Short mmCIF file of C-alpha atoms and ligand atoms in Angstrom, two decimals:
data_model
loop_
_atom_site.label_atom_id
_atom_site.label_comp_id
_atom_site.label_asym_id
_atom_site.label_seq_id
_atom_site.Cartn_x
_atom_site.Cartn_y
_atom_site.Cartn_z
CA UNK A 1 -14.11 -49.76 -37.34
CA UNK A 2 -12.46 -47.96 -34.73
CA UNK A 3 -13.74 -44.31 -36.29
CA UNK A 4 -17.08 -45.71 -35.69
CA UNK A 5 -16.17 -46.82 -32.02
CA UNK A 6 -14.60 -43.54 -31.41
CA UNK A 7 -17.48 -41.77 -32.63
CA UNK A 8 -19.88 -43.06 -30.64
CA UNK A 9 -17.85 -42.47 -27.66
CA UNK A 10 -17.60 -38.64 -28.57
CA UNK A 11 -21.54 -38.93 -28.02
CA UNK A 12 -21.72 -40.77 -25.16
CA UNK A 13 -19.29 -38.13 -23.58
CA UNK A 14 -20.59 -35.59 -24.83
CA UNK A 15 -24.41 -36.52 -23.40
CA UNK A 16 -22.65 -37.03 -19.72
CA UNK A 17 -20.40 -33.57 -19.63
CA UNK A 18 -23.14 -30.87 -20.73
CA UNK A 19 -22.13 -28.49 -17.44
CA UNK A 20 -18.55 -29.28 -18.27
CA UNK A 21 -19.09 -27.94 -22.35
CA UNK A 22 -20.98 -24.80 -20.44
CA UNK A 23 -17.97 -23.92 -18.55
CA UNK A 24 -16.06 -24.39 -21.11
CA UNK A 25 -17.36 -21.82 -23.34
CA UNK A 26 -17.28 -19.05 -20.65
CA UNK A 27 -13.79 -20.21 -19.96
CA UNK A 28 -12.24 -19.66 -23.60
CA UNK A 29 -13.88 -15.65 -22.97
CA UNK A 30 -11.12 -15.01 -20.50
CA UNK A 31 -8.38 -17.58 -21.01
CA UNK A 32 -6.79 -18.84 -24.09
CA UNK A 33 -8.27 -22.10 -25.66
CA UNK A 34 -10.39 -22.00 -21.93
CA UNK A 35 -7.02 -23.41 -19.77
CA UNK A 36 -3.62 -22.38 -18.50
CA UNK A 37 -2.39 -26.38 -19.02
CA UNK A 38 -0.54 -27.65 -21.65
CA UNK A 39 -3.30 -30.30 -22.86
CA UNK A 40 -6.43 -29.43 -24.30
CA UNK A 41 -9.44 -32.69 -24.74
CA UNK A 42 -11.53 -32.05 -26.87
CA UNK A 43 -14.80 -32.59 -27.31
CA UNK A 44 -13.98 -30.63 -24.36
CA UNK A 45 -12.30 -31.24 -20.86
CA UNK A 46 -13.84 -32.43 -17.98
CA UNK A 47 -14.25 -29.95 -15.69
CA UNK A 48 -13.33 -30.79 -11.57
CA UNK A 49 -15.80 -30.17 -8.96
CA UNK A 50 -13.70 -32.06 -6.21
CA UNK A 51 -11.73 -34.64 -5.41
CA UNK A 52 -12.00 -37.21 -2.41
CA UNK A 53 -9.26 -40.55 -2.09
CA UNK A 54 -8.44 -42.11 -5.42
CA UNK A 55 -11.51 -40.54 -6.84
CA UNK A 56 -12.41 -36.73 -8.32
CA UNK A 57 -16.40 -35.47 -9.47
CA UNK A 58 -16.75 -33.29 -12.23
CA UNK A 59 -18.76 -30.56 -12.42
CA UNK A 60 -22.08 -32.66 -13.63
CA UNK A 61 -21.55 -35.23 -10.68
CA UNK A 62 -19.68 -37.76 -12.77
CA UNK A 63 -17.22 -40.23 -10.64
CA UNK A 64 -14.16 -40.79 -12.21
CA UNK A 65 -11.37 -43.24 -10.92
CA UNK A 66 -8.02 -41.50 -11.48
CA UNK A 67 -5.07 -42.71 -12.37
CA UNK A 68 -3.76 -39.41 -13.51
CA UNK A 69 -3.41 -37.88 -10.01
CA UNK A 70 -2.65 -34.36 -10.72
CA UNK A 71 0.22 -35.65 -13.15
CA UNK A 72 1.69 -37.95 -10.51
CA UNK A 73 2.00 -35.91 -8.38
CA UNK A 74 -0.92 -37.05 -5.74
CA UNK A 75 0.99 -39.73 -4.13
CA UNK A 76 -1.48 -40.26 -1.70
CA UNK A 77 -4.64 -39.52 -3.45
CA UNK A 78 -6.91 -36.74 -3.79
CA UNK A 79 -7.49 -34.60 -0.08
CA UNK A 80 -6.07 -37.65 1.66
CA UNK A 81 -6.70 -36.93 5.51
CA UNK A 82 -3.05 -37.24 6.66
CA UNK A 83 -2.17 -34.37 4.11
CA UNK A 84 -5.25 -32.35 4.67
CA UNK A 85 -4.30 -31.79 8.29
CA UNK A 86 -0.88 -31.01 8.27
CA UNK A 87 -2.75 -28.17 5.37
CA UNK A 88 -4.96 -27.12 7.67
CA UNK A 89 -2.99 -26.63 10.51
CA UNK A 90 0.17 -24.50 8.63
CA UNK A 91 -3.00 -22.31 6.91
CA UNK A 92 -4.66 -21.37 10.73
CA UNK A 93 -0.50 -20.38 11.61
CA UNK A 94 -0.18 -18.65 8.25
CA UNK A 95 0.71 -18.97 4.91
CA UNK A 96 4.21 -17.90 4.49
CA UNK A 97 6.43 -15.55 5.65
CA UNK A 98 10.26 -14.20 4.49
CA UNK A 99 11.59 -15.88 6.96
CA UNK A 100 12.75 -19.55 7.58
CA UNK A 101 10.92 -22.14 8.93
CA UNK A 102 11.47 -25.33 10.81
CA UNK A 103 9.21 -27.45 8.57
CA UNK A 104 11.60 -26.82 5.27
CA UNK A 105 14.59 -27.98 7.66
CA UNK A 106 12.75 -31.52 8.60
CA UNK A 107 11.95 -31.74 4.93
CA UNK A 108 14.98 -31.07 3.04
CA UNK A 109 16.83 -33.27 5.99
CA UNK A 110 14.35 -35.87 4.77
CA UNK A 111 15.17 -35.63 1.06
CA UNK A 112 19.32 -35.46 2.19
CA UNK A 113 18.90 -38.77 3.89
CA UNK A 114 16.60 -40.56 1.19
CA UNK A 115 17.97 -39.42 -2.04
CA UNK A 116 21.78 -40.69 -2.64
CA UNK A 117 22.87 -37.62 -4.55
CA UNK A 118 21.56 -34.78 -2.15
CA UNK A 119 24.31 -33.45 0.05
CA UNK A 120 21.73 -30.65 -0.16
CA UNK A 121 19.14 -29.15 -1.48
CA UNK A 122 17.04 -25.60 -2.63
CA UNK A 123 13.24 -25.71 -2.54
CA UNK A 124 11.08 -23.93 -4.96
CA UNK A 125 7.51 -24.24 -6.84
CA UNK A 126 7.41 -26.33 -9.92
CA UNK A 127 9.59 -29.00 -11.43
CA UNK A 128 10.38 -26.28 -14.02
CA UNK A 129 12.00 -24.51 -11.62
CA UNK A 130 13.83 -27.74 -10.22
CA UNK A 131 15.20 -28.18 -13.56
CA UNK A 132 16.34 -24.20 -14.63
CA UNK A 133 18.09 -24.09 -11.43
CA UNK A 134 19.91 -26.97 -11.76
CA UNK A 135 21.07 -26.17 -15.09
CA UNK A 136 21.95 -23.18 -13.90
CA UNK A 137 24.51 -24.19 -11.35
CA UNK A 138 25.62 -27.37 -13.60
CA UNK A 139 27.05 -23.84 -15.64
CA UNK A 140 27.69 -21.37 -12.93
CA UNK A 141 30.02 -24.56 -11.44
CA UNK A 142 31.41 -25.47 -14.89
CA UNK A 143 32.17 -22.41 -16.34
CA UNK A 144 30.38 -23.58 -19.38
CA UNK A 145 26.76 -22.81 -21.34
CA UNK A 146 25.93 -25.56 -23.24
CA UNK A 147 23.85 -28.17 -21.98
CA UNK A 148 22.49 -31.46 -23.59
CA UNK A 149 18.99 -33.28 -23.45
CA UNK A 150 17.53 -36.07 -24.96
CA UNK A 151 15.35 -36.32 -27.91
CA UNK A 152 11.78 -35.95 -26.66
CA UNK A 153 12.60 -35.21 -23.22
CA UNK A 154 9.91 -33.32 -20.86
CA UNK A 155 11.62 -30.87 -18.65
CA UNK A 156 9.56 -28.29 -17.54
CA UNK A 157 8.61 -25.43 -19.75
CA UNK A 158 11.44 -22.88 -19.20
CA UNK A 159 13.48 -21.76 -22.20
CA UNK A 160 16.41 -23.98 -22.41
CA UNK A 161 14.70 -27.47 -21.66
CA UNK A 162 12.22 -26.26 -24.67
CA UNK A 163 14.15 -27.74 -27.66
CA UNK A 164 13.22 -31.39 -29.25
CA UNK A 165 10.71 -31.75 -26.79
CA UNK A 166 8.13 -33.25 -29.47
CA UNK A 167 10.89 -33.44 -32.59
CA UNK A 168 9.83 -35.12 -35.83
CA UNK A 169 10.16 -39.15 -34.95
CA UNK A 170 12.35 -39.93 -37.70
CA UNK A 171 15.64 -42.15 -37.59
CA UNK A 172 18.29 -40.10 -36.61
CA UNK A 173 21.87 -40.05 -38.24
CA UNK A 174 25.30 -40.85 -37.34
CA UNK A 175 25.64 -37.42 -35.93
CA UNK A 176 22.41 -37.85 -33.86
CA UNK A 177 19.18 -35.83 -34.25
CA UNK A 178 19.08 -31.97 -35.07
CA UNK A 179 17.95 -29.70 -32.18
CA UNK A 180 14.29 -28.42 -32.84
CA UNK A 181 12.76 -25.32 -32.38
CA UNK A 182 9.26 -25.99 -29.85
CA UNK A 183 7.74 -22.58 -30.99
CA UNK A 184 8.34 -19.36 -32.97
CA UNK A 185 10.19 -16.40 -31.32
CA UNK A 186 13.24 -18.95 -29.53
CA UNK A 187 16.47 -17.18 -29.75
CA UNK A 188 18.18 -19.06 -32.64
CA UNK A 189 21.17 -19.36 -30.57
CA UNK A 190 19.24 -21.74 -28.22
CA UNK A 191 19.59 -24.58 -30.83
CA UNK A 192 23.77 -24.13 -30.88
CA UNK A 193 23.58 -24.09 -26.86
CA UNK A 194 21.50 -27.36 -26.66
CA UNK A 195 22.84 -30.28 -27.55
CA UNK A 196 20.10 -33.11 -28.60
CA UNK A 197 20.94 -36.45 -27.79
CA UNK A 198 19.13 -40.18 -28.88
CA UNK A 199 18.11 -42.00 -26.48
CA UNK A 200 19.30 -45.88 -25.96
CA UNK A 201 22.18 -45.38 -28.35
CA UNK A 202 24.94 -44.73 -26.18
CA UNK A 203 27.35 -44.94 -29.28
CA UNK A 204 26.05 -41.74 -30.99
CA UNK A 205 25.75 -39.89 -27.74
CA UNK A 206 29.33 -40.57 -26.70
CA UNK A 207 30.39 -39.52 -30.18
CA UNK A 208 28.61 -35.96 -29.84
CA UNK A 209 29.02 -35.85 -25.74
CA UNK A 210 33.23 -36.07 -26.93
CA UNK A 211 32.59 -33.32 -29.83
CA UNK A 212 31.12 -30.99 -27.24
CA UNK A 213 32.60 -31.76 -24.04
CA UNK A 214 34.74 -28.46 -24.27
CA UNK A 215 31.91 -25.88 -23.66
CA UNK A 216 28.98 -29.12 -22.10
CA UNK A 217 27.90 -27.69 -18.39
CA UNK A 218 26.02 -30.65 -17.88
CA UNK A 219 23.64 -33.38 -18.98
CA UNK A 220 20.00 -33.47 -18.06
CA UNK A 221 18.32 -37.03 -18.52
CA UNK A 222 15.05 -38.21 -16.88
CA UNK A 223 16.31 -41.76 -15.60
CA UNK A 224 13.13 -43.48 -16.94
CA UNK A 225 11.59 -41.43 -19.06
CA UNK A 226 8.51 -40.56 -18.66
CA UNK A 227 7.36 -39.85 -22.23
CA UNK A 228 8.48 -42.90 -23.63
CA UNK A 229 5.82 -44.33 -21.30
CA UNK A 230 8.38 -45.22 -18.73
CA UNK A 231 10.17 -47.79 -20.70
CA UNK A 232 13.36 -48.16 -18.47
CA UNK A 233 16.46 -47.42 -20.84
CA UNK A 234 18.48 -50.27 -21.88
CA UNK A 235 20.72 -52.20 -19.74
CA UNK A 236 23.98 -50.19 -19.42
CA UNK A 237 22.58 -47.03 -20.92
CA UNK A 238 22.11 -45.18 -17.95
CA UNK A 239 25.50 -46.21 -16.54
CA UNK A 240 26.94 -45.37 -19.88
CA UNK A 241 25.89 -42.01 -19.81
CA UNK A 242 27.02 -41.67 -16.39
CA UNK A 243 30.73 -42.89 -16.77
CA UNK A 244 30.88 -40.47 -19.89
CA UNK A 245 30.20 -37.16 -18.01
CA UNK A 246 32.21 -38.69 -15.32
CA UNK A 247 35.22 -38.82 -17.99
CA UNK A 248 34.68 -35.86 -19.58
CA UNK A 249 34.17 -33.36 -16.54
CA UNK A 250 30.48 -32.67 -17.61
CA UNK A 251 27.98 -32.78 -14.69
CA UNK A 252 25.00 -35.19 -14.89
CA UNK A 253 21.53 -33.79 -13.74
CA UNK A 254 19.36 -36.53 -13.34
CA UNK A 255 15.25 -35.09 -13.64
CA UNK A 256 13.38 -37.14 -10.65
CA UNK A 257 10.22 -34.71 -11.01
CA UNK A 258 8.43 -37.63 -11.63
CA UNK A 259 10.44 -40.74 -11.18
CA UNK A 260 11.07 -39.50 -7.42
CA UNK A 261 7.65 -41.77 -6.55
CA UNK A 262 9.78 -44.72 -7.43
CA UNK A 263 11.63 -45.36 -4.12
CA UNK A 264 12.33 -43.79 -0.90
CA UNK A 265 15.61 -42.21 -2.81
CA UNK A 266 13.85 -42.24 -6.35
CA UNK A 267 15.08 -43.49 -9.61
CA UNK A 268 18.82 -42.99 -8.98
CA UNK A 269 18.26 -45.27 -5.69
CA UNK A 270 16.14 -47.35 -7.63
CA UNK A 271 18.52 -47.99 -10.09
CA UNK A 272 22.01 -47.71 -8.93
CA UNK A 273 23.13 -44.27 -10.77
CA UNK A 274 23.80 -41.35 -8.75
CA UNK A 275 23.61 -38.05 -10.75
CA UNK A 276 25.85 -34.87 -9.59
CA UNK A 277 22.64 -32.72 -9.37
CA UNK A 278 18.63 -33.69 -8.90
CA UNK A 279 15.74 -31.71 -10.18
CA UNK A 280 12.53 -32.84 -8.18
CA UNK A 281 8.69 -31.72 -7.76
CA UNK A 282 5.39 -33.09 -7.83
CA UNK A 283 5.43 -35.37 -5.05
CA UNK A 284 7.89 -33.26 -2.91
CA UNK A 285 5.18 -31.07 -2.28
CA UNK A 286 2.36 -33.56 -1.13
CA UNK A 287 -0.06 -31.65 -4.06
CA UNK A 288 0.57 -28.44 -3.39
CA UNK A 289 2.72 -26.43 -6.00
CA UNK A 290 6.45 -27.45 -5.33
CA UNK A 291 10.28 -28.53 -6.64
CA UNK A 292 13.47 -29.06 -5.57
CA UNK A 293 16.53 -29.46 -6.61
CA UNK A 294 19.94 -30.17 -5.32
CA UNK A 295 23.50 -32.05 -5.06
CA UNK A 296 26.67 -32.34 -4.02
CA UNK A 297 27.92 -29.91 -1.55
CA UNK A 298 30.70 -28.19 -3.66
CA UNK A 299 27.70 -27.37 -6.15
CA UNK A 300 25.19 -26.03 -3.85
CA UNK A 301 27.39 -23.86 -1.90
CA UNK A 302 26.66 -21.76 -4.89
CA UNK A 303 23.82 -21.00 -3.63
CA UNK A 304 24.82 -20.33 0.22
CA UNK A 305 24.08 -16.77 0.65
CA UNK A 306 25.85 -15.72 3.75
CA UNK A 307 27.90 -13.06 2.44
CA UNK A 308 26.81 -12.99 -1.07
CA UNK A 309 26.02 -16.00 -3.23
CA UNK A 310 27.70 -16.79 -6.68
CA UNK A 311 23.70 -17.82 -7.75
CA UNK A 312 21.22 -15.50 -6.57
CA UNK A 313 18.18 -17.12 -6.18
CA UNK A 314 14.95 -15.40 -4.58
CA UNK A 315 11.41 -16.85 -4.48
CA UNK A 316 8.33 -15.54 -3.07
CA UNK A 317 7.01 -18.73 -2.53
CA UNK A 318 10.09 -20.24 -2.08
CA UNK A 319 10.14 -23.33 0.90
CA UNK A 320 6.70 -22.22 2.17
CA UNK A 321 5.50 -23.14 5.17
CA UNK A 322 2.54 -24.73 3.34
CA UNK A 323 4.04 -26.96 0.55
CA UNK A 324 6.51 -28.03 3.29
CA UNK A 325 4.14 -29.16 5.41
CA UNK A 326 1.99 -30.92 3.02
CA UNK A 327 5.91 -32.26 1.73
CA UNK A 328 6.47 -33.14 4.97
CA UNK A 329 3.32 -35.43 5.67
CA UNK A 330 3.53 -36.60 2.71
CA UNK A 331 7.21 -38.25 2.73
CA UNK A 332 6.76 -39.44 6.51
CA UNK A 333 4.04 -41.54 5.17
CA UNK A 334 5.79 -42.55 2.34
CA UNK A 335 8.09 -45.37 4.64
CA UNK A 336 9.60 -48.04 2.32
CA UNK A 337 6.90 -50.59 2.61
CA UNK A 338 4.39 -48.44 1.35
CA UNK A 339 6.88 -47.99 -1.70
CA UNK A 340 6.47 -51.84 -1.79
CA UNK A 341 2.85 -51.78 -2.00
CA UNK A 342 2.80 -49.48 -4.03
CA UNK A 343 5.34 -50.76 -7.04
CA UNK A 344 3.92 -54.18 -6.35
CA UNK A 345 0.26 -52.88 -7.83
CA UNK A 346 2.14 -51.37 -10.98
CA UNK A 347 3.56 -54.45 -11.23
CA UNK A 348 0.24 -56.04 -11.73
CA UNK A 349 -1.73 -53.32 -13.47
CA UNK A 350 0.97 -53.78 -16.04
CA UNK A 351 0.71 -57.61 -15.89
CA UNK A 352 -3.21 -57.78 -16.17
CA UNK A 353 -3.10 -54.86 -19.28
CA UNK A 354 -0.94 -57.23 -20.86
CA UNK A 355 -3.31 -60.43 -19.91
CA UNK A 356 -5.91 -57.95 -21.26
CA UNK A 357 -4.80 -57.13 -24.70
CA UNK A 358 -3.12 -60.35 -25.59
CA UNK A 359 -6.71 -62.16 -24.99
CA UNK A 360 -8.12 -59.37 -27.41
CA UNK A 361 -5.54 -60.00 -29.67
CA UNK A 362 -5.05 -55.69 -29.81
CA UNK A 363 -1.46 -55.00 -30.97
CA UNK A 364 -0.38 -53.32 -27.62
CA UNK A 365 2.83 -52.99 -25.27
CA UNK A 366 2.41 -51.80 -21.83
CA UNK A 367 5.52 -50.18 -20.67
CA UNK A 368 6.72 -48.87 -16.73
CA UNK A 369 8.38 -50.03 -13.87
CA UNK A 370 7.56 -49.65 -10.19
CA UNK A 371 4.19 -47.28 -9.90
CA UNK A 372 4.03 -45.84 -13.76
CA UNK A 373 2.33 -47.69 -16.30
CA UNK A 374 1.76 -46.64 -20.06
CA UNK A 375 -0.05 -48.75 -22.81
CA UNK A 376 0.63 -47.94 -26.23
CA UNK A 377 -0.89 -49.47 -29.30
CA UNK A 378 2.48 -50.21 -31.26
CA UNK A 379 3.88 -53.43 -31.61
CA UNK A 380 7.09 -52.42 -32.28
CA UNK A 381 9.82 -52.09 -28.77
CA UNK A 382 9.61 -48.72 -27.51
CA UNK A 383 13.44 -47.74 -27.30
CA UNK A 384 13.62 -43.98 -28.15
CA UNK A 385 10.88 -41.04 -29.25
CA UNK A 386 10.29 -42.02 -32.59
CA UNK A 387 9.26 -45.51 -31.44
CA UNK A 388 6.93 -44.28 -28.44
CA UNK A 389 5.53 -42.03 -31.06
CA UNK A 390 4.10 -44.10 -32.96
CA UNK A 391 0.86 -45.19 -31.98
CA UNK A 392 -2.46 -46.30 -33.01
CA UNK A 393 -3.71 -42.33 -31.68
CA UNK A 394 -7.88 -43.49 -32.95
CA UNK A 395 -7.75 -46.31 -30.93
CA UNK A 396 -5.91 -44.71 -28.04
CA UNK A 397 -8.24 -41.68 -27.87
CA UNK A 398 -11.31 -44.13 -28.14
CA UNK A 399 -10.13 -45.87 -25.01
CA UNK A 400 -9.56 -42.61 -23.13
CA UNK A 401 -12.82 -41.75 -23.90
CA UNK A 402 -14.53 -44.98 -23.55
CA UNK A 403 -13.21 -45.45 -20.01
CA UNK A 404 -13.94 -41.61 -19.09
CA UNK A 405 -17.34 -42.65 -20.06
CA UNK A 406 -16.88 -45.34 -17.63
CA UNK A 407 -15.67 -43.90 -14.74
CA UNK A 408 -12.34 -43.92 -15.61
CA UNK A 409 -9.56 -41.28 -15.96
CA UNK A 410 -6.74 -43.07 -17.64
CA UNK A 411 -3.13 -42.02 -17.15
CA UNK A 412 0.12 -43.53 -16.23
CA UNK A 413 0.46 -43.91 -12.51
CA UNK A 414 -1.32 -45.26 -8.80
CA UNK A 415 -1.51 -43.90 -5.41
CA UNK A 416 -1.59 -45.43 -1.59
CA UNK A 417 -5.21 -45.98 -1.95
CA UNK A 418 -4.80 -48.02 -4.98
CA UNK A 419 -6.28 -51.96 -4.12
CA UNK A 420 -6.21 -54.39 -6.41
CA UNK A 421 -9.65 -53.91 -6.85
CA UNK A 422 -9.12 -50.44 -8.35
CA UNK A 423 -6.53 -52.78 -10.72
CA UNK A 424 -9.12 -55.31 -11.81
CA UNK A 425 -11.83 -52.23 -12.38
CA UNK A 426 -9.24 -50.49 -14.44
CA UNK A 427 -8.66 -54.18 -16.67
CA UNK A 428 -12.19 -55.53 -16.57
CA UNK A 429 -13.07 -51.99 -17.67
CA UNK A 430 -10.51 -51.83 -20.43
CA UNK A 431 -11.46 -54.94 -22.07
CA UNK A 432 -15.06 -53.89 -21.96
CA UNK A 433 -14.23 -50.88 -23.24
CA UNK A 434 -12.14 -52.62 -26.62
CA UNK A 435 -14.35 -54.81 -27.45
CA UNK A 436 -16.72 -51.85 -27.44
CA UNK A 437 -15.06 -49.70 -29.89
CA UNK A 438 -13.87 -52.44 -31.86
CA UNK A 439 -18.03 -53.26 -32.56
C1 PLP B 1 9.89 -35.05 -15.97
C2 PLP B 1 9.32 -33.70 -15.67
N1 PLP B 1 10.17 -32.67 -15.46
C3 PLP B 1 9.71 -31.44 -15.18
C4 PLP B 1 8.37 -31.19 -15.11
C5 PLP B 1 7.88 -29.80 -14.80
O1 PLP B 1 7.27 -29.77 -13.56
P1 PLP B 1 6.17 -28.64 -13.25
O2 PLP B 1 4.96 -28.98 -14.06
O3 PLP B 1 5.95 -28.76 -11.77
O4 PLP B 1 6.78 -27.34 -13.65
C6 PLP B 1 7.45 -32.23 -15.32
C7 PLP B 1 6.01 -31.97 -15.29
O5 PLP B 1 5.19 -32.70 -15.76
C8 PLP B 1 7.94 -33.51 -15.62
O6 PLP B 1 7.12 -34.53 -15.85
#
């Protein structure tokens, strides 16, 4: 039934995106597959004209209510007015310059006195370089090279973070799952320097954590994770994971790229689990390009480079005077009401989903805490990657498209602009959109 149903959505999307197929085709001339993102949609992607508030317009004047946001990242919405100032004023001073500026002071000051772990921090210009630089002085402090990650764990897309990222979903073994390969030409000596851990079972990763605490530099964990659709981890898993590297010397790196939108101080806040070291973007930069990371003093002093520092670590782009003070707007609006809002509304788009889906009788979970939400068409508890990976993909794709169709961009996450009439147009829209498909 559901082929049917996702068929005729194909056509409906297809008759409402023609300049967006156009563009397309003279897009895969000059860039691979058309795109230099890691998703492709086929029939084929919706191409952006603009963006204005909790809306974007594609390039055939379609409205679309997001609740993608630039991967989480827009906080605030698309081009919000507070942001687009503090833009516009840093771009009439200039863009960036090698030297310092006051802006990245106020900001990382900001971060230092919201987020528990940061005695300090480094700015740079992606999450993926939040992450490799946090790895990197979880060794350079160490003395060690091998790091571990979990099982279907989203880092970034640098080298080391790119094992087991999307492993086969079987049941692992008493040894835990096998590091895997994400694409042809990885040094095989990548898979003996990354340890691969299973989620939720804190019994098989203290059992390999113990076996490889000799040469571990650190452990990098997402504290909800954000491709198991946000499912928080069991209780005491976290807290496990964190008394282990406590006991065995092995530095925890907790990766808030995303789940920094949770709280004024992010998950760890959030949650009660300070990591040694933080890896953060996306929000950080108030949607420009942006990351940070940082720690405890004794760990970033590697990076202190008054006479010489143990890390080099240049960047171009590094703490611009832009991304700061879009960063900077961005987090003085973000007070800790407007988290409450904020997590509030996820609490009831996740609420109403469920309403939704229960009345349709659709074997569905909705997963997330605070501003994330994730539905998934599985009946079954999502506790690790080969749970979350299982999914009912025709049906989920048919509801993608069907609310596209609609209006709708689905994804995972809110912004400030979000009213709970964007919530009920999001439900009202999903049911309508079901019953639809299941015709
Ligand atoms: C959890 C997590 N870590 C790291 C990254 C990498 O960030 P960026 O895309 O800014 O390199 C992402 C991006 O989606 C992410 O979700």
């Amino acid at each position: 039934m559901t082929a049917i149903g996702l068929r005729r959505e194909i056509d409906r999307f297809e008759a409402r995106t023609p300049r967006s197929r156009e563009l397309q085709k003279e897009a895969v001339r000059w860039l691979p597959g058309g795109s230099s993102r890691g998703v492709h949609h086929e029939p084929n992607p919706v191409f952006v004209d603009y963006g204005e508030g909790h809306y974007f317009y594609d390039a055939d004047g379609n409205r679309y209510l997001d609740f993608i946001l630039n991967a989480t990242s827009l906080i605030m919405g698309h081009a919000n007015p507070i942001v687009v100032e503090a833009i516009a004023e840093q771009a009439g001073r200039g863009t960036g310059f090698v030297g310092p500026n006051e802006t990245a002071v106020r900001l990382a000051r900001m971060l230092c006195e919201r987020v528990p772990s940061l005695d300090k921090v480094r700015f740079v210009n992606s999450g993926t370089e939040a992450t490799l630089n946090a790895i990197r002085a979880a060794r350079a402090f160490t003395g060690r090279h091998k790091i571990a990650k979990f099982a279907g764990a989203y880092h970034g897309s640098h080298e080391y973070v790119s094992v087991s990222v999307k492993p086969p979903a079987g049941p692992h073994g008493p040894d835990g799952p096998p590091a895997a390969a994400e694409f042809h030409g990885q040094p095989p000596s990548l898979l003996d320097d990354v340890i691969v851990l299973p989620w939720n079972d804190l019994e098989v990763c203290e059992r390999i954590l113990r076996r490889n605490a000799d040469g571990l530099a650190c452990v990098i964990i997402e504290p909800i994770a954000s491709t198991l659709g946000y499912a928080p981890a069991r209780p005491g898993f976290l807290e496990g994971i964190r008394a282990l590297t406590t006991d065995l010397d092995v530095l925890l790196v907790f990766d808030e790229v995303q789940t920094l939108r949770m709280s004024p101080g992010g998950a760890q806040e959030m949650l009660g689990v300070v990591p040694d070291l933080t890896a953060m973007g996306k929000m950080v930069g108030g949607g420009l390009p942006a990351g940070a990371f940082g720690g405890r003093d004794d760990i970033m002093a590697l990076f202190d480079p008054r006479g010489g520092a143990a890390i080099p670590h240049a960047g171009t782009f590094n703490a611009n005077p832009m991304t700061m003070a879009a960063g900077e707007a961005t987090l003085k609006h973000m007070t800790p009401d407007v988290y409450g809002r904020l997590n509030a509304l996820g609490e009831m788009i996740r609420g109403k989903l469920r309403a939704v889906f229960d009345e349709l009788e659709v074997p569905a979970q909705i997963t997330g805490i605070a501003s994330f939400f994730s539905i998934h068409f599985n009946a079954e508890e999502i506790v690790d990657h080969g749970s979350a990976s299982r999914d009912d993909a025709e049906l989920k794709r048919a509801l993608s498209l069907g609310l596209l169709n609609e209006g709708i961009m689905l994804g995972s996450t809110i912004c400030t602009l979000t009213t709970e009439s964007e919530v009920d147009e999001l439900v009202d829209t999903t049911r309508r959109v079901i019953q639809r498909v299941r015709e």
